[in-house]
Amino acid sequence: MSWAAGRDRNICKRITFTQDEWERVQNLYEELTRYAPEHRSFSSYARRMLSERRIHVTEIRPLTDPEPIAREIDRIGVNVNQIAHWANANEHITPAQVEEIRASFDRIEQLLGDLFADRREAWKDA
């Protein structure tokens, strides 16, 4: 029984590379397989690249850097805590301070809304 008998893919071709070409191929393959598990085998990757000339990979990264959002929420939390502490010490709070708290929560809602809108857009484009 020959090697090709009973195989769906029964044609085998050899290909040769220079060292530089092989390093480029390996780098592309490693980069791709990080995000496209269906091409984990080199044969699958090479077959697709040679037959379709490209592989479309959608890399999903954190859509926004969480650091600025965390800093903004932290600042808002500090403001709210200061106002709450002052209100507890003085046993009253002014309408302006209530408005400041509401504005802070509106800002949090806006930041989170923007974050989720970015996420929805990324999924729609994928």
PDB file of C-alpha atoms in Angstrom, residues 1-124:
ATOM      1  CA  MET A   1       0.000   0.000   0.000  1.00  0.00           C
ATOM      2  CA  SER A   2       1.460   3.346  -1.006  1.00  0.00           C
ATOM      3  CA  TRP A   3       1.715   6.484   1.103  1.00  0.00           C
ATOM      4  CA  ALA A   4      -0.936   8.294  -1.004  1.00  0.00           C
ATOM      5  CA  ALA A   5      -3.549   5.539  -0.900  1.00  0.00           C
ATOM      6  CA  GLY A   6      -6.557   6.383   1.243  1.00  0.00           C
ATOM      7  CA  ARG A   7      -5.519   9.991   1.855  1.00  0.00           C
ATOM      8  CA  ASP A   8      -7.642  13.001   0.986  1.00  0.00           C
ATOM      9  CA  ARG A   9      -4.480  14.961   0.271  1.00  0.00           C
ATOM     10  CA  ASN A  10      -2.377  12.562  -1.730  1.00  0.00           C
ATOM     11  CA  ILE A  11      -0.018  14.957  -3.500  1.00  0.00           C
ATOM     12  CA  CYS A  12       3.192  15.825  -1.680  1.00  0.00           C
ATOM     13  CA  LYS A  13       5.561  18.589  -2.846  1.00  0.00           C
ATOM     14  CA  ARG A  14       8.962  19.480  -1.468  1.00  0.00           C
ATOM     15  CA  ILE A  15       9.960  23.096  -1.172  1.00  0.00           C
ATOM     16  CA  THR A  16      13.320  24.578  -0.259  1.00  0.00           C
ATOM     17  CA  PHE A  17      14.198  27.872   1.427  1.00  0.00           C
ATOM     18  CA  THR A  18      17.263  29.951   2.102  1.00  0.00           C
ATOM     19  CA  GLN A  19      17.961  30.533   5.785  1.00  0.00           C
ATOM     20  CA  ASP A  20      16.539  34.091   5.570  1.00  0.00           C
ATOM     21  CA  GLU A  21      13.406  32.915   3.748  1.00  0.00           C
ATOM     22  CA  TRP A  22      12.840  30.148   6.279  1.00  0.00           C
ATOM     23  CA  GLU A  23      13.198  32.579   9.195  1.00  0.00           C
ATOM     24  CA  ARG A  24      10.574  34.880   7.613  1.00  0.00           C
ATOM     25  CA  VAL A  25       8.248  31.932   7.021  1.00  0.00           C
ATOM     26  CA  GLN A  26       8.701  30.726  10.597  1.00  0.00           C
ATOM     27  CA  ASN A  27       8.063  34.200  12.022  1.00  0.00           C
ATOM     28  CA  LEU A  28       4.872  34.585   9.967  1.00  0.00           C
ATOM     29  CA  TYR A  29       3.724  31.103  10.943  1.00  0.00           C
ATOM     30  CA  GLU A  30       4.363  31.696  14.654  1.00  0.00           C
ATOM     31  CA  GLU A  31       2.613  35.071  14.540  1.00  0.00           C
ATOM     32  CA  LEU A  32      -0.405  33.604  12.778  1.00  0.00           C
ATOM     33  CA  THR A  33      -0.824  30.508  14.921  1.00  0.00           C
ATOM     34  CA  ARG A  34      -1.062  32.622  18.048  1.00  0.00           C
ATOM     35  CA  TYR A  35      -4.458  33.882  16.864  1.00  0.00           C
ATOM     36  CA  ALA A  36      -5.647  31.199  14.425  1.00  0.00           C
ATOM     37  CA  PRO A  37      -5.759  27.799  16.128  1.00  0.00           C
ATOM     38  CA  GLU A  38      -7.147  26.165  12.974  1.00  0.00           C
ATOM     39  CA  HIS A  39      -3.671  26.609  11.418  1.00  0.00           C
ATOM     40  CA  ARG A  40      -1.619  25.107  14.242  1.00  0.00           C
ATOM     41  CA  SER A  41      -0.023  22.586  11.893  1.00  0.00           C
ATOM     42  CA  PHE A  42       2.508  23.962   9.452  1.00  0.00           C
ATOM     43  CA  SER A  43       0.929  21.892   6.656  1.00  0.00           C
ATOM     44  CA  SER A  44      -2.439  23.582   7.172  1.00  0.00           C
ATOM     45  CA  TYR A  45      -0.814  27.014   7.248  1.00  0.00           C
ATOM     46  CA  ALA A  46       1.332  26.397   4.139  1.00  0.00           C
ATOM     47  CA  ARG A  47      -1.537  24.850   2.171  1.00  0.00           C
ATOM     48  CA  ARG A  48      -3.765  27.844   2.880  1.00  0.00           C
ATOM     49  CA  MET A  49      -1.054  30.412   2.120  1.00  0.00           C
ATOM     50  CA  LEU A  50      -0.132  28.734  -1.163  1.00  0.00           C
ATOM     51  CA  SER A  51      -3.690  28.157  -2.358  1.00  0.00           C
ATOM     52  CA  GLU A  52      -5.377  31.367  -1.216  1.00  0.00           C
ATOM     53  CA  ARG A  53      -2.352  33.705  -1.117  1.00  0.00           C
ATOM     54  CA  ARG A  54      -3.411  35.125   2.232  1.00  0.00           C
ATOM     55  CA  ILE A  55      -4.910  34.235   5.562  1.00  0.00           C
ATOM     56  CA  HIS A  56      -7.145  36.748   7.291  1.00  0.00           C
ATOM     57  CA  VAL A  57      -6.584  36.811  11.030  1.00  0.00           C
ATOM     58  CA  THR A  58      -8.590  38.990  13.366  1.00  0.00           C
ATOM     59  CA  GLU A  59      -6.527  39.690  16.422  1.00  0.00           C
ATOM     60  CA  ILE A  60      -8.653  40.714  19.365  1.00  0.00           C
ATOM     61  CA  ARG A  61      -6.672  42.727  21.849  1.00  0.00           C
ATOM     62  CA  PRO A  62      -7.861  44.758  24.774  1.00  0.00           C
ATOM     63  CA  LEU A  63      -9.779  47.448  22.944  1.00  0.00           C
ATOM     64  CA  THR A  64      -8.731  50.267  25.138  1.00  0.00           C
ATOM     65  CA  ASP A  65      -5.892  50.633  27.527  1.00  0.00           C
ATOM     66  CA  PRO A  66      -7.482  50.010  30.930  1.00  0.00           C
ATOM     67  CA  GLU A  67      -4.951  52.227  32.718  1.00  0.00           C
ATOM     68  CA  PRO A  68      -6.511  55.627  31.823  1.00  0.00           C
ATOM     69  CA  ILE A  69      -9.985  54.306  32.625  1.00  0.00           C
ATOM     70  CA  ALA A  70      -8.788  52.955  35.964  1.00  0.00           C
ATOM     71  CA  ARG A  71      -7.118  56.286  36.791  1.00  0.00           C
ATOM     72  CA  GLU A  72     -10.266  58.228  35.898  1.00  0.00           C
ATOM     73  CA  ILE A  73     -12.502  55.937  37.962  1.00  0.00           C
ATOM     74  CA  ASP A  74     -10.018  56.173  40.849  1.00  0.00           C
ATOM     75  CA  ARG A  75     -10.125  59.995  40.725  1.00  0.00           C
ATOM     76  CA  ILE A  76     -13.909  59.934  40.664  1.00  0.00           C
ATOM     77  CA  GLY A  77     -13.947  57.534  43.608  1.00  0.00           C
ATOM     78  CA  VAL A  78     -11.626  59.812  45.590  1.00  0.00           C
ATOM     79  CA  ASN A  79     -13.916  62.785  44.902  1.00  0.00           C
ATOM     80  CA  VAL A  80     -16.996  60.841  45.968  1.00  0.00           C
ATOM     81  CA  ASN A  81     -15.238  59.664  49.149  1.00  0.00           C
ATOM     82  CA  GLN A  82     -14.161  63.207  50.013  1.00  0.00           C
ATOM     83  CA  ILE A  83     -17.691  64.502  49.547  1.00  0.00           C
ATOM     84  CA  ALA A  84     -19.164  61.611  51.580  1.00  0.00           C
ATOM     85  CA  HIS A  85     -16.634  62.174  54.369  1.00  0.00           C
ATOM     86  CA  TRP A  86     -17.370  65.901  54.426  1.00  0.00           C
ATOM     87  CA  ALA A  87     -21.138  65.255  54.402  1.00  0.00           C
ATOM     88  CA  ASN A  88     -20.824  62.807  57.312  1.00  0.00           C
ATOM     89  CA  ALA A  89     -18.706  65.248  59.312  1.00  0.00           C
ATOM     90  CA  ASN A  90     -20.996  68.221  58.659  1.00  0.00           C
ATOM     91  CA  GLU A  91     -24.228  66.226  58.457  1.00  0.00           C
ATOM     92  CA  HIS A  92     -25.417  68.026  55.357  1.00  0.00           C
ATOM     93  CA  ILE A  93     -24.560  68.263  51.682  1.00  0.00           C
ATOM     94  CA  THR A  94     -25.278  71.061  49.213  1.00  0.00           C
ATOM     95  CA  PRO A  95     -27.149  70.613  45.938  1.00  0.00           C
ATOM     96  CA  ALA A  96     -23.922  71.532  44.098  1.00  0.00           C
ATOM     97  CA  GLN A  97     -22.120  68.637  45.782  1.00  0.00           C
ATOM     98  CA  VAL A  98     -24.936  66.247  44.885  1.00  0.00           C
ATOM     99  CA  GLU A  99     -24.651  67.464  41.291  1.00  0.00           C
ATOM    100  CA  GLU A 100     -20.881  66.878  41.375  1.00  0.00           C
ATOM    101  CA  ILE A 101     -21.457  63.287  42.494  1.00  0.00           C
ATOM    102  CA  ARG A 102     -24.057  62.756  39.767  1.00  0.00           C
ATOM    103  CA  ALA A 103     -21.682  64.201  37.165  1.00  0.00           C
ATOM    104  CA  SER A 104     -18.976  61.820  38.376  1.00  0.00           C
ATOM    105  CA  PHE A 105     -21.256  58.828  37.972  1.00  0.00           C
ATOM    106  CA  ASP A 106     -22.325  60.083  34.540  1.00  0.00           C
ATOM    107  CA  ARG A 107     -18.638  60.198  33.587  1.00  0.00           C
ATOM    108  CA  ILE A 108     -18.168  56.599  34.751  1.00  0.00           C
ATOM    109  CA  GLU A 109     -21.206  55.542  32.700  1.00  0.00           C
ATOM    110  CA  GLN A 110     -19.822  57.347  29.663  1.00  0.00           C
ATOM    111  CA  LEU A 111     -16.382  55.720  29.994  1.00  0.00           C
ATOM    112  CA  LEU A 112     -17.870  52.260  30.364  1.00  0.00           C
ATOM    113  CA  GLY A 113     -20.312  52.912  27.513  1.00  0.00           C
ATOM    114  CA  ASP A 114     -17.426  53.921  25.242  1.00  0.00           C
ATOM    115  CA  LEU A 115     -15.516  50.809  26.230  1.00  0.00           C
ATOM    116  CA  PHE A 116     -18.436  48.510  25.399  1.00  0.00           C
ATOM    117  CA  ALA A 117     -19.201  50.390  22.163  1.00  0.00           C
ATOM    118  CA  ASP A 118     -15.586  49.850  21.063  1.00  0.00           C
ATOM    119  CA  ARG A 119     -15.945  46.174  21.892  1.00  0.00           C
ATOM    120  CA  ARG A 120     -19.158  45.840  19.890  1.00  0.00           C
ATOM    121  CA  GLU A 121     -17.522  47.571  16.899  1.00  0.00           C
ATOM    122  CA  ALA A 122     -14.543  45.226  17.024  1.00  0.00           C
ATOM    123  CA  TRP A 123     -16.789  42.161  17.066  1.00  0.00           C
ATOM    124  CA  LYS A 124     -18.845  43.554  14.190  1.00  0.00           C
TER     125      LYS A 124
END
